[in-house]
Structure formats: structure tokens, C-alpha cells
Amino acid sequence: MTEKAPAPLIQFAGVTKRFGALTVLDDFNFEVAPGEKVTLIGPSGSGKSTVLRILMTLEPFQEGRLTLAGMDYQEPGGTGPFKASERHLREIRSHVGMVFQSFNLFPHMSVMRNVAEAPVRVLGLSRDEAQARAVDLLAMVGLADKKDHFPSQLSGGQQQRVAIARALAMRPRVLLFDEPTSALDPQLVGEVLAVIGDLAHEHDLTMLLVTHEMRFAREVSDRVCFFDKGRICEQGSPEAIFTAPSHPRTCEFLASVLR
Amino acid sequence: MPWVSYLPALAQGALVTAWITLAAIAIGAVLAFVAGIARVEGGRAVSTLALCYTELFRGTSLLVQLFWFYYALPLVGISFEPVATGILVLALHVGAYGSEIVRGALTSVSVQQLEAARALNFGRMHTLIHVTLPQAIIEMLPAFGNLAIETLKLSSLVSLISIADLTFRAQSIRNLTLDSAGVYSLTLVGYFAMSLVLMLVMRLIERWARRGAAFPRAAHS
């Protein structure tokens, strides 16, 4: 079976990102195909979360080029740190969703409103449509009965599942997971991974996952990328990376996390 | 019991004080939100303008502000009724303090909340109205309660631009009767009673805002 490789959905070409004197991404090159599930692993500070935050337009970058579905993040003649207009950034954001380490639900909104608010305010859906969509998604993450609760009444695992439903309600093409289970008590990690694992079967959804859950990464990803010092040091199928890493830094890292 | 005879006049004064205080609080709150939001969300020109307003009115004496608006402004052809002047100046003064409360509360909303709003593609207006403000207002309320009581107490200064408020009435009665102890004791009681009511109302507002499960944390103070 020889399938022609589809054009990449996401393409980093020579992207450099600095925080002051610190270079977080260094001439970074990275491509993601549509529908691909990619896990980013590596020591903290190696730039993996920064890749997600740049894709979500939470952080600008200084050099290089980044495109999403052929759309450049930076506009020619664009101003400000992002070198793009707010309008352009919102156009990009409409294709991308993000799940945060600390959930970041809106504490003053019910679970239902957390999920339905953006579809109403941003996509212009009617309340009824948005709530129907929210009910479906909450059922999918197993929280249909919690729709009238407030975030403070939920466990961390439940909050994170609401956050996943909230991100999905915007129907993004790309969903970014930034250490989605790192803030959870160990016994709550499974329920969140189960939801993410289900999403991994969605053919059209492109997923980028930063995680320290190596066994899970191995199960769900099409590709694993090992980050070190702002670059991808080694990448390949989960099998290749986890069973036969070739780069000494990868071996060292895996040995330290897998013990 | 001579002091009973003071009551009608003092009550009339108290009504004027209550009216000026409530009007100043209402207008001051609007000014506080406009200037506070401008400080945080405005471009450079707008936020500088708001900063100038805040610092000008926080940095000068309320009494001098009252004199300036009452005696100096008419010299360039702008004059208001005394009561309108009193309300306006008091509102500008407490609005300046209130804008700092609004600004502080807005900036205290966590960056994560703003990032979540951005990830959901909220516009700036939606983020402000539906994400930032609802969380910030909860933080503002205790400080606003203090400021409301401060407004009541500061309102006594309007007696010096010939407004017949509680303090003004008290002075007049004392000048007639020379019963300083009786008159001023009653006046203190009057202010205290009014501030108790204000305090109670603010507590109720705070409790109402924190109702339900959204903000489970115990109310401040």
C-alpha cells in the first residue's frame, strides 16, 4: 500500500522562540499530517509545551514560519508581538482547541455554560443548539448528570473532562493537550486518559499531546517526538521510540521516567 | 429634653446627606468602572487619560476640589447648583479611588482564565464581559463596601459649600443653642446609623453575588 503523504496540516519551518535571553525553540522544524496523533515527550523546559502554546497563539515566536492548513501565523506587514492582526489570529484560533494542565474552567459558570458559552458567543449558535451540542459532549465524557454543577463541585478528573468537552464544542481541527493529567491525583488520571483515548479514534481530529504518561502515549499515538533543548532530538513510531531509541538523550530520558 | 427639638432639622439634613451620598456612589461607581476598565483594556492614550483622572483626584484634597468647582469654575463661566456640584465632585473623588479597586480586581483574574478564553476564541469584549468582570466583581465588593462608607463620611465636607446636609444643620443648631455636646452626639449617631445601613446593604449584595456554588470561598471580612 503506497499512499501519497497528504500535505501537512501544521508546519513549523525554522521557528525560533526566545524568552529574553533564553531560547526555547531553536530553528525548530516539525510537521503534522491531518488526523495525525502526535505525542511530545521530553524533559521539562525542552520546549514541548511552547509548541502547543505557539499553535494556540498564546505565545508569539520571533523567527521562522508557521502555517496551519496553508495559513501563515504571521501576516506580511503584521504588527505587534504576533506580527498579525487580532482578526487574523482569531481566524487561526477557530481551527485550534486546547486542554490545559490546570483545566482553566470558568468558575462562575455552570458546567453547561462552560461548554455552551463559546459556541453561542463565538460561533453564533442559538442557546438551544449550543446546549444540545453541550449535552452530547458531556454525555461523551460521562458527565451528563453534572451539567448544572459548578466547577468547584467537581473532582479534578471531572473538571478536566468538562474542559475537553468545552474544547470539542468549538469543533476544532486540531486539539492540543498540554499535560492534561499532570495536575490530577493519580487515581483520577485514568478517567481523563480514557476520554482522550476515545478521541484518538476520531479519524479527522488532529491531536498534539504533551504528557508524561508514557504507556498511554505508546497506546494512542501515531508518532512520538522526543524533545531536547528546543529541538526534536528523535522521533518515530511509539514502538521504535519506546523499544529501540537510538539517541543517547532519548535512552537517558526514557530510563529516568520508566525506571 | 431640648435635643428632641433638633431632630426635625437634623433629619432634613440627614436626607440631604443620604441623597448626596447615594448619588455620588452611583455616579462614582460608573466612573470607577469606566476608568478602571480603561486603565486595563484601553490603548495607550485612553489608559493614560484614565490614569491622569485617577491620580489627579486621588492626589488632591476633596475640600479643595469642592472649593475649586464651587468658587473657581464659575469664574470661567461654568457653574452648577451647590448640590449638583457636591454630588459631582464627591463622585469624581470616590470614582478615582474606585477605579483603582476595579483595576486591581481586573488584573487579579488569573492569566489562565484569559488563556482559556483565548483558546475558545472569545473576542476581547466577550472576555471582559463574560470571563473577567464576573470574577473580578466578586473581588471588588468588600473594597467597594469600605468606599461606600467612606463616601458617606466624606460627604460632610459639602457643608462647606453651603449645602444643608447633616453636618451643616448640626453647625447651625449649635450656633443657635451652643449645645455642642447634644447636637454633635446626635450627629454622630445619625452618621453611624446611615453607615450601618450602607454596611448592611453591601453585605447583602456581597452575599447575593456569592450565592450558589460558583464562589464557594467564604466571604471576605
CSV table of C-alpha atoms in Angstrom, one decimal:
chain,number,residue,atom,x,y,z
A,1,MET,CA,0.0,0.0,0.0
A,2,THR,CA,1.6,3.2,-1.1
A,3,GLU,CA,-0.5,6.2,0.0
A,4,LYS,CA,0.6,9.6,-1.1
A,5,ALA,CA,1.5,11.5,2.0
A,6,PRO,CA,-1.1,14.3,2.5
A,7,ALA,CA,0.0,17.9,2.7
A,8,PRO,CA,0.9,18.7,6.3
A,9,LEU,CA,-1.8,20.4,8.3
A,10,ILE,CA,0.7,22.0,10.6
A,11,GLN,CA,4.2,23.1,9.5
A,12,PHE,CA,6.9,24.7,11.6
A,13,ALA,CA,9.8,25.8,9.4
A,14,GLY,CA,12.8,27.1,11.2
A,15,VAL,CA,10.8,28.6,14.1
A,16,THR,CA,12.8,30.2,16.8
A,17,LYS,CA,11.2,31.3,20.1
A,18,ARG,CA,13.0,33.2,22.8
A,19,PHE,CA,12.0,34.4,26.2
A,20,GLY,CA,14.5,37.2,26.8
A,21,ALA,CA,18.0,35.6,26.6
A,22,LEU,CA,16.5,32.1,26.8
A,23,THR,CA,16.0,30.3,23.5
A,24,VAL,CA,13.1,27.8,24.0
A,25,LEU,CA,12.7,26.7,20.4
A,26,ASP,CA,15.8,26.8,18.2
A,27,ASP,CA,15.4,26.7,14.4
A,28,PHE,CA,12.5,24.3,15.0
A,29,ASN,CA,11.1,22.1,12.2
A,30,PHE,CA,8.1,20.0,12.7
A,31,GLU,CA,5.2,18.8,10.5
A,32,VAL,CA,1.9,17.2,11.4
A,33,ALA,CA,-0.4,15.5,8.9
A,34,PRO,CA,-4.2,15.9,9.1
A,35,GLY,CA,-5.7,13.5,11.5
A,36,GLU,CA,-2.4,12.5,13.0
A,37,LYS,CA,-2.0,11.9,16.7
A,38,VAL,CA,1.4,13.1,17.9
A,39,THR,CA,2.8,12.9,21.4
A,40,LEU,CA,5.5,15.2,22.5
A,41,ILE,CA,7.8,13.9,25.3
A,42,GLY,CA,11.0,15.2,26.9
A,43,PRO,CA,12.4,16.8,30.0
A,44,SER,CA,10.7,19.9,31.3
A,45,GLY,CA,11.9,23.1,29.7
A,46,SER,CA,12.6,21.3,26.4
A,47,GLY,CA,10.0,23.3,24.5
A,48,LYS,CA,7.2,20.9,24.1
A,49,SER,CA,4.5,23.0,25.8
A,50,THR,CA,5.8,26.0,24.0
A,51,VAL,CA,5.0,24.3,20.7
A,52,LEU,CA,1.4,23.9,21.8
A,53,ARG,CA,1.2,27.5,23.2
A,54,ILE,CA,2.5,28.9,19.9
A,55,LEU,CA,0.0,26.9,17.9
A,56,MET,CA,-2.8,28.3,20.2
A,57,THR,CA,-1.5,31.8,19.6
A,58,LEU,CA,-0.8,32.2,23.3
A,59,GLU,CA,2.8,32.9,22.6
A,60,PRO,CA,4.4,34.7,19.6
A,61,PHE,CA,7.6,33.5,18.0
A,62,GLN,CA,10.5,35.5,16.7
A,63,GLU,CA,11.8,33.8,13.6
A,64,GLY,CA,10.8,31.3,11.0
A,65,ARG,CA,7.4,30.4,9.6
A,66,LEU,CA,4.4,28.5,10.9
A,67,THR,CA,1.4,27.5,8.9
A,68,LEU,CA,-1.8,25.8,9.7
A,69,ALA,CA,-3.8,24.5,6.7
A,70,GLY,CA,-1.7,26.7,4.5
A,71,MET,CA,-2.5,29.8,6.6
A,72,ASP,CA,0.5,31.7,7.9
A,73,TYR,CA,0.5,32.6,11.5
A,74,GLN,CA,2.3,35.9,10.8
A,75,GLU,CA,1.0,38.3,8.3
A,76,PRO,CA,3.2,40.2,5.9
A,77,GLY,CA,3.5,43.7,7.4
A,78,GLY,CA,1.8,42.4,10.6
A,79,THR,CA,2.5,44.4,13.8
A,80,GLY,CA,2.7,43.6,17.5
A,81,PRO,CA,4.4,40.7,19.1
A,82,PHE,CA,2.4,38.2,16.9
A,83,LYS,CA,3.1,40.2,13.7
A,84,ALA,CA,-0.6,39.6,12.9
A,85,SER,CA,-3.9,41.4,13.4
A,86,GLU,CA,-6.3,40.2,16.1
A,87,ARG,CA,-8.7,39.3,13.3
A,88,HIS,CA,-6.2,37.0,11.7
A,89,LEU,CA,-5.3,35.4,15.0
A,90,ARG,CA,-9.0,34.7,15.6
A,91,GLU,CA,-9.3,33.1,12.2
A,92,ILE,CA,-6.4,30.8,13.1
A,93,ARG,CA,-7.8,30.1,16.6
A,94,SER,CA,-11.1,29.0,15.1
A,95,HIS,CA,-9.3,25.8,13.9
A,96,VAL,CA,-7.5,25.0,17.1
A,97,GLY,CA,-8.6,24.0,20.6
A,98,MET,CA,-6.6,23.5,23.8
A,99,VAL,CA,-6.9,21.5,27.0
A,100,PHE,CA,-4.8,22.9,29.8
A,101,GLN,CA,-2.9,21.3,32.6
A,102,SER,CA,-4.9,23.1,35.3
A,103,PHE,CA,-8.3,22.8,33.4
A,104,ASN,CA,-9.0,26.6,33.5
A,105,LEU,CA,-12.7,26.2,33.6
A,106,PHE,CA,-14.7,29.3,34.2
A,107,PRO,CA,-15.6,29.1,37.9
A,108,HIS,CA,-18.6,31.4,37.7
A,109,MET,CA,-20.3,29.3,35.0
A,110,SER,CA,-22.1,26.1,35.3
A,111,VAL,CA,-20.7,23.0,33.6
A,112,MET,CA,-23.3,23.5,30.9
A,113,ARG,CA,-22.5,27.2,30.4
A,114,ASN,CA,-18.7,26.4,30.3
A,115,VAL,CA,-19.3,24.2,27.3
A,116,ALA,CA,-22.1,26.1,25.6
A,117,GLU,CA,-20.8,29.7,26.1
A,118,ALA,CA,-18.2,29.9,23.3
A,119,PRO,CA,-20.4,28.2,20.7
A,120,VAL,CA,-23.1,30.9,21.4
A,121,ARG,CA,-20.8,33.9,21.8
A,122,VAL,CA,-18.2,33.0,19.2
A,123,LEU,CA,-19.8,30.7,16.6
A,124,GLY,CA,-23.2,32.4,16.9
A,125,LEU,CA,-25.2,29.2,17.6
A,126,SER,CA,-28.5,29.6,19.3
A,127,ARG,CA,-28.7,28.8,23.0
A,128,ASP,CA,-30.7,25.7,22.2
A,129,GLU,CA,-28.3,24.4,19.5
A,130,ALA,CA,-25.3,25.1,21.8
A,131,GLN,CA,-26.9,23.3,24.7
A,132,ALA,CA,-27.8,20.3,22.6
A,133,ARG,CA,-24.2,20.1,21.4
A,134,ALA,CA,-23.0,20.5,25.1
A,135,VAL,CA,-25.3,17.8,26.3
A,136,ASP,CA,-24.0,15.4,23.6
A,137,LEU,CA,-20.4,16.2,24.5
A,138,LEU,CA,-21.0,15.9,28.3
A,139,ALA,CA,-22.5,12.5,27.7
A,140,MET,CA,-19.5,11.5,25.7
A,141,VAL,CA,-17.2,12.4,28.6
A,142,GLY,CA,-19.5,10.7,31.0
A,143,LEU,CA,-20.7,13.8,32.8
A,144,ALA,CA,-24.3,14.3,31.5
A,145,ASP,CA,-25.6,14.3,35.1
A,146,LYS,CA,-23.3,17.1,36.2
A,147,LYS,CA,-24.4,19.8,33.7
A,148,ASP,CA,-25.9,22.1,36.4
A,149,HIS,CA,-22.9,21.7,38.8
A,150,PHE,CA,-20.2,24.4,39.1
A,151,PRO,CA,-16.5,23.5,38.5
A,152,SER,CA,-15.8,23.8,42.3
A,153,GLN,CA,-18.2,20.9,42.9
A,154,LEU,CA,-16.3,18.6,40.6
A,155,SER,CA,-13.2,16.5,41.1
A,156,GLY,CA,-10.1,17.4,39.1
A,157,GLY,CA,-10.7,14.5,36.7
A,158,GLN,CA,-14.3,15.6,36.1
A,159,GLN,CA,-13.2,19.2,35.6
A,160,GLN,CA,-10.7,18.1,33.0
A,161,ARG,CA,-13.3,16.0,31.2
A,162,VAL,CA,-15.6,19.1,31.1
A,163,ALA,CA,-12.6,21.1,29.7
A,164,ILE,CA,-12.2,18.5,27.0
A,165,ALA,CA,-15.9,18.8,26.1
A,166,ARG,CA,-15.6,22.6,26.2
A,167,ALA,CA,-12.7,22.5,23.7
A,168,LEU,CA,-14.6,20.0,21.4
A,169,ALA,CA,-17.7,22.1,21.4
A,170,MET,CA,-15.9,24.5,19.1
A,171,ARG,CA,-15.2,21.7,16.6
A,172,PRO,CA,-11.5,22.4,16.2
A,173,ARG,CA,-9.5,20.6,13.6
A,174,VAL,CA,-6.5,20.5,15.9
A,175,LEU,CA,-6.8,19.7,19.6
A,176,LEU,CA,-3.8,20.4,21.8
A,177,PHE,CA,-3.4,18.7,25.2
A,178,ASP,CA,-0.9,20.4,27.5
A,179,GLU,CA,0.0,17.8,30.2
A,180,PRO,CA,-3.7,17.1,30.8
A,181,THR,CA,-3.2,14.8,33.7
A,182,SER,CA,-0.2,16.3,35.4
A,183,ALA,CA,-2.3,18.2,37.9
A,184,LEU,CA,-4.5,15.2,38.8
A,185,ASP,CA,-4.4,12.9,41.7
A,186,PRO,CA,-3.1,9.5,40.5
A,187,GLN,CA,-6.5,7.8,40.9
A,188,LEU,CA,-8.2,10.3,38.6
A,189,VAL,CA,-5.7,10.1,35.7
A,190,GLY,CA,-7.4,7.0,34.2
A,191,GLU,CA,-10.8,8.6,33.6
A,192,VAL,CA,-9.2,11.5,31.7
A,193,LEU,CA,-6.9,9.3,29.7
A,194,ALA,CA,-9.9,7.1,28.7
A,195,VAL,CA,-11.6,10.1,27.2
A,196,ILE,CA,-8.5,11.2,25.4
A,197,GLY,CA,-8.0,7.6,24.2
A,198,ASP,CA,-11.6,7.6,22.7
A,199,LEU,CA,-10.8,10.8,20.9
A,200,ALA,CA,-7.7,9.2,19.4
A,201,HIS,CA,-10.1,7.1,17.3
A,202,GLU,CA,-11.6,10.2,15.7
A,203,HIS,CA,-10.2,10.0,12.2
A,204,ASP,CA,-10.4,13.7,11.3
A,205,LEU,CA,-9.2,15.2,14.6
A,206,THR,CA,-5.5,16.1,14.7
A,207,MET,CA,-4.1,15.7,18.2
A,208,LEU,CA,-0.9,17.0,19.8
A,209,LEU,CA,-0.4,15.7,23.3
A,210,VAL,CA,2.3,16.7,25.8
A,211,THR,CA,2.4,14.1,28.5
A,212,HIS,CA,4.5,12.2,31.0
A,213,GLU,CA,2.2,9.2,30.7
A,214,MET,CA,4.5,7.1,28.6
A,215,ARG,CA,2.4,3.9,28.5
A,216,PHE,CA,-0.6,6.0,27.3
A,217,ALA,CA,1.5,7.8,24.7
A,218,ARG,CA,2.5,4.4,23.4
A,219,GLU,CA,-1.1,3.3,23.1
A,220,VAL,CA,-2.7,6.3,21.4
A,221,SER,CA,0.0,8.0,19.3
A,222,ASP,CA,0.8,7.6,15.6
A,223,ARG,CA,4.1,9.2,16.3
A,224,VAL,CA,6.2,10.1,19.3
A,225,CYS,CA,8.6,13.1,19.3
A,226,PHE,CA,11.4,13.4,21.9
A,227,PHE,CA,12.3,17.0,22.7
A,228,ASP,CA,15.6,18.1,24.0
A,229,LYS,CA,16.9,21.7,24.2
A,230,GLY,CA,14.3,23.3,21.9
A,231,ARG,CA,14.6,20.7,19.1
A,232,ILE,CA,13.1,17.3,18.3
A,233,CYS,CA,16.0,15.1,19.1
A,234,GLU,CA,14.4,11.9,17.9
A,235,GLN,CA,11.0,10.9,16.5
A,236,GLY,CA,9.3,7.8,15.2
A,237,SER,CA,6.5,5.3,15.9
A,238,PRO,CA,5.8,4.6,19.5
A,239,GLU,CA,7.3,1.1,19.0
A,240,ALA,CA,10.5,2.5,17.7
A,241,ILE,CA,10.9,5.2,20.3
A,242,PHE,CA,10.0,3.1,23.3
A,243,THR,CA,11.6,-0.2,22.4
A,244,ALA,CA,14.6,0.9,20.4
A,245,PRO,CA,15.5,4.5,21.0
A,246,SER,CA,18.7,5.3,19.1
A,247,HIS,CA,19.7,8.7,20.5
A,248,PRO,CA,21.6,8.6,23.9
A,249,ARG,CA,19.5,11.5,25.3
A,250,THR,CA,16.3,9.6,24.5
A,251,CYS,CA,17.6,6.5,26.2
A,252,GLU,CA,18.6,8.5,29.2
A,253,PHE,CA,15.2,10.2,29.4
A,254,LEU,CA,13.2,7.1,29.0
A,255,ALA,CA,15.3,5.3,31.5
A,256,SER,CA,14.7,8.1,34.0
A,257,VAL,CA,10.9,8.2,33.5
A,258,LEU,CA,10.2,4.5,33.1
A,259,ARG,CA,12.7,3.4,35.8
B,1,MET,CA,-35.1,67.4,76.6
B,2,PRO,CA,-34.0,70.2,74.3
B,3,TRP,CA,-32.4,67.8,71.8
B,4,VAL,CA,-35.7,66.5,70.7
B,5,SER,CA,-36.3,69.8,69.1
B,6,TYR,CA,-33.2,69.4,67.0
B,7,LEU,CA,-34.5,66.3,65.4
B,8,PRO,CA,-36.6,67.7,62.6
B,9,ALA,CA,-33.8,69.9,61.3
B,10,LEU,CA,-31.2,67.1,61.6
B,11,ALA,CA,-33.5,64.7,59.9
B,12,GLN,CA,-33.8,67.1,56.9
B,13,GLY,CA,-30.1,67.4,56.8
B,14,ALA,CA,-29.7,63.6,57.0
B,15,LEU,CA,-32.0,63.2,54.0
B,16,VAL,CA,-29.7,65.6,52.0
B,17,THR,CA,-26.6,63.7,53.1
B,18,ALA,CA,-28.3,60.4,52.1
B,19,TRP,CA,-29.2,61.7,48.7
B,20,ILE,CA,-25.8,63.2,48.0
B,21,THR,CA,-24.1,60.0,49.2
B,22,LEU,CA,-26.2,57.7,47.2
B,23,ALA,CA,-26.0,59.8,44.1
B,24,ALA,CA,-22.2,60.1,44.4
B,25,ILE,CA,-21.9,56.3,45.0
B,26,ALA,CA,-24.0,55.6,41.9
B,27,ILE,CA,-22.1,58.1,39.6
B,28,GLY,CA,-18.8,57.2,41.3
B,29,ALA,CA,-19.3,53.5,40.6
B,30,VAL,CA,-19.9,54.2,36.9
B,31,LEU,CA,-16.7,56.4,36.8
B,32,ALA,CA,-14.8,53.7,38.7
B,33,PHE,CA,-15.7,51.1,36.1
B,34,VAL,CA,-15.1,53.3,33.1
B,35,ALA,CA,-11.7,54.5,34.4
B,36,GLY,CA,-10.7,51.1,35.8
B,37,ILE,CA,-11.5,49.2,32.6
B,38,ALA,CA,-9.9,52.0,30.5
B,39,ARG,CA,-6.7,51.5,32.6
B,40,VAL,CA,-6.5,47.8,31.9
B,41,GLU,CA,-8.1,47.4,28.5
B,42,GLY,CA,-7.6,50.8,26.9
B,43,GLY,CA,-4.9,51.7,24.4
B,44,ARG,CA,-2.1,53.9,25.5
B,45,ALA,CA,-4.0,57.2,25.1
B,46,VAL,CA,-7.1,56.0,26.8
B,47,SER,CA,-5.3,54.4,29.7
B,48,THR,CA,-3.1,57.5,30.2
B,49,LEU,CA,-6.2,59.6,30.3
B,50,ALA,CA,-7.8,57.4,32.9
B,51,LEU,CA,-4.5,57.4,34.9
B,52,CYS,CA,-4.5,61.2,34.9
B,53,TYR,CA,-8.0,61.3,36.2
B,54,THR,CA,-7.3,58.8,38.9
B,55,GLU,CA,-4.1,60.4,40.1
B,56,LEU,CA,-5.5,64.0,39.9
B,57,PHE,CA,-8.5,63.2,42.1
B,58,ARG,CA,-6.7,60.9,44.5
B,59,GLY,CA,-3.8,63.3,44.8
B,60,THR,CA,-5.6,66.4,45.8
B,61,SER,CA,-7.8,67.3,48.8
B,62,LEU,CA,-11.5,66.8,48.4
B,63,LEU,CA,-12.2,70.0,50.2
B,64,VAL,CA,-10.1,72.0,47.8
B,65,GLN,CA,-11.7,70.1,44.9
B,66,LEU,CA,-15.1,71.2,46.2
B,67,PHE,CA,-13.9,74.8,46.6
B,68,TRP,CA,-12.4,74.8,43.1
B,69,PHE,CA,-15.6,73.5,41.4
B,70,TYR,CA,-17.8,75.8,43.5
B,71,TYR,CA,-15.8,79.0,43.5
B,72,ALA,CA,-13.2,78.8,40.8
B,73,LEU,CA,-15.0,77.1,37.9
B,74,PRO,CA,-17.8,79.8,37.8
B,75,LEU,CA,-15.1,82.3,37.1
B,76,VAL,CA,-14.7,80.7,33.6
B,77,GLY,CA,-18.4,80.6,33.2
B,78,ILE,CA,-19.2,77.1,34.3
B,79,SER,CA,-21.4,76.8,37.4
B,80,PHE,CA,-23.8,74.3,38.9
B,81,GLU,CA,-26.2,74.2,41.7
B,82,PRO,CA,-24.4,73.6,45.0
B,83,VAL,CA,-26.0,70.1,45.4
B,84,ALA,CA,-25.0,69.2,41.9
B,85,THR,CA,-21.5,70.4,42.5
B,86,GLY,CA,-21.3,68.4,45.7
B,87,ILE,CA,-22.5,65.2,44.1
B,88,LEU,CA,-20.3,65.7,41.0
B,89,VAL,CA,-17.1,66.4,43.0
B,90,LEU,CA,-17.7,63.7,45.5
B,91,ALA,CA,-18.4,61.2,42.7
B,92,LEU,CA,-15.3,62.2,40.8
B,93,HIS,CA,-13.3,61.8,44.1
B,94,VAL,CA,-14.6,58.4,45.1
B,95,GLY,CA,-14.7,57.3,41.4
B,96,ALA,CA,-10.9,57.8,41.3
B,97,TYR,CA,-10.4,55.6,44.3
B,98,GLY,CA,-12.9,53.1,43.0
B,99,SER,CA,-11.1,52.9,39.6
B,100,GLU,CA,-8.1,51.6,41.5
B,101,ILE,CA,-10.2,48.9,43.0
B,102,VAL,CA,-11.6,47.9,39.6
B,103,ARG,CA,-8.2,47.9,38.0
B,104,GLY,CA,-6.7,45.8,40.8
B,105,ALA,CA,-9.6,43.3,40.7
B,106,LEU,CA,-9.4,43.0,36.9
B,107,THR,CA,-5.7,42.3,36.9
B,108,SER,CA,-6.1,39.8,39.7
B,109,VAL,CA,-8.1,37.5,37.4
B,110,SER,CA,-5.6,34.7,36.5
B,111,VAL,CA,-3.8,34.6,33.3
B,112,GLN,CA,-5.1,31.0,32.9
B,113,GLN,CA,-8.6,32.3,32.6
B,114,LEU,CA,-7.6,34.7,29.9
B,115,GLU,CA,-5.8,31.9,28.1
B,116,ALA,CA,-8.8,29.7,28.3
B,117,ALA,CA,-10.9,32.5,26.8
B,118,ARG,CA,-8.4,33.0,24.0
B,119,ALA,CA,-8.3,29.2,23.3
B,120,LEU,CA,-12.1,29.3,22.9
B,121,ASN,CA,-11.7,32.2,20.5
B,122,PHE,CA,-13.5,34.8,22.6
B,123,GLY,CA,-13.1,38.4,21.5
B,124,ARG,CA,-11.8,41.0,23.8
B,125,MET,CA,-15.3,42.3,24.6
B,126,HIS,CA,-16.7,38.9,25.4
B,127,THR,CA,-13.7,38.0,27.5
B,128,LEU,CA,-14.1,41.2,29.5
B,129,ILE,CA,-17.9,40.9,30.0
B,130,HIS,CA,-18.3,37.2,30.4
B,131,VAL,CA,-15.0,36.0,31.8
B,132,THR,CA,-13.0,38.8,33.6
B,133,LEU,CA,-15.7,41.1,35.0
B,134,PRO,CA,-17.9,38.4,36.6
B,135,GLN,CA,-14.9,37.1,38.5
B,136,ALA,CA,-13.4,40.5,39.3
B,137,ILE,CA,-16.6,42.0,40.7
B,138,ILE,CA,-16.6,39.4,43.5
B,139,GLU,CA,-13.2,40.6,44.4
B,140,MET,CA,-14.2,44.3,44.3
B,141,LEU,CA,-17.2,44.1,46.6
B,142,PRO,CA,-15.5,44.2,50.0
B,143,ALA,CA,-13.4,47.2,49.0
B,144,PHE,CA,-16.4,48.9,47.4
B,145,GLY,CA,-18.2,48.5,50.7
B,146,ASN,CA,-15.5,50.4,52.5
B,147,LEU,CA,-15.5,53.0,49.8
B,148,ALA,CA,-19.3,53.5,50.1
B,149,ILE,CA,-18.9,54.2,53.8
B,150,GLU,CA,-16.0,56.5,53.1
B,151,THR,CA,-18.2,58.4,50.7
B,152,LEU,CA,-20.8,58.9,53.4
B,153,LYS,CA,-18.3,60.3,55.8
B,154,LEU,CA,-16.6,62.5,53.1
B,155,SER,CA,-20.0,63.9,52.2
B,156,SER,CA,-19.9,66.0,55.3
B,157,LEU,CA,-17.4,68.3,53.6
B,158,VAL,CA,-20.1,69.6,51.2
B,159,SER,CA,-21.5,71.5,54.2
B,160,LEU,CA,-18.6,73.9,53.5
B,161,ILE,CA,-20.1,74.9,50.1
B,162,SER,CA,-23.4,75.9,51.7
B,163,ILE,CA,-25.3,72.6,51.2
B,164,ALA,CA,-27.7,72.0,54.1
B,165,ASP,CA,-26.6,68.4,54.9
B,166,LEU,CA,-26.5,66.8,58.3
B,167,THR,CA,-23.2,68.5,59.3
B,168,PHE,CA,-24.4,71.9,58.0
B,169,ARG,CA,-27.6,71.5,60.1
B,170,ALA,CA,-25.7,70.5,63.1
B,171,GLN,CA,-23.5,73.5,62.8
B,172,SER,CA,-26.5,75.8,62.5
B,173,ILE,CA,-28.2,74.4,65.5
B,174,ARG,CA,-25.1,74.6,67.6
B,175,ASN,CA,-24.6,78.2,66.6
B,176,LEU,CA,-28.1,79.0,67.9
B,177,THR,CA,-28.2,76.8,71.0
B,178,LEU,CA,-24.5,76.5,71.9
B,179,ASP,CA,-25.3,72.9,72.9
B,180,SER,CA,-22.3,71.3,71.3
B,181,ALA,CA,-22.5,68.1,73.2
B,182,GLY,CA,-26.1,67.3,72.4
B,183,VAL,CA,-26.0,68.4,68.8
B,184,TYR,CA,-22.8,66.7,67.8
B,185,SER,CA,-23.7,63.5,69.7
B,186,LEU,CA,-26.9,63.3,67.7
B,187,THR,CA,-25.0,64.0,64.5
B,188,LEU,CA,-22.6,61.2,65.2
B,189,VAL,CA,-25.4,58.8,65.9
B,190,GLY,CA,-27.0,59.9,62.6
B,191,TYR,CA,-23.9,59.2,60.5
B,192,PHE,CA,-23.4,55.9,62.3
B,193,ALA,CA,-26.9,54.8,61.6
B,194,MET,CA,-26.6,55.6,58.0
B,195,SER,CA,-23.3,53.8,57.7
B,196,LEU,CA,-24.8,50.8,59.4
B,197,VAL,CA,-27.5,50.7,56.7
B,198,LEU,CA,-24.8,51.0,54.0
B,199,MET,CA,-22.8,48.3,55.5
B,200,LEU,CA,-25.8,46.0,55.7
B,201,VAL,CA,-26.7,46.7,52.1
B,202,MET,CA,-23.2,46.0,50.9
B,203,ARG,CA,-23.1,42.7,52.9
B,204,LEU,CA,-26.4,41.7,51.3
B,205,ILE,CA,-25.0,42.5,47.8
B,206,GLU,CA,-21.9,40.5,48.6
B,207,ARG,CA,-23.8,37.6,49.8
B,208,TRP,CA,-26.1,37.7,46.8
B,209,ALA,CA,-23.1,37.8,44.4
B,210,ARG,CA,-21.5,34.8,46.2
B,211,ARG,CA,-24.7,32.8,46.2
B,212,GLY,CA,-24.7,29.3,44.8
B,213,ALA,CA,-21.7,27.2,44.3
B,214,ALA,CA,-19.7,29.3,41.9
B,215,PHE,CA,-17.6,31.0,44.5
B,216,PRO,CA,-17.5,28.6,47.5
B,217,ARG,CA,-14.9,30.5,49.3
B,218,ALA,CA,-16.2,32.3,52.5
B,219,ALA,CA,-16.9,36.0,52.0
B,220,HIS,CA,-14.1,38.4,53.0
B,221,SER,CA,-14.1,40.0,56.4
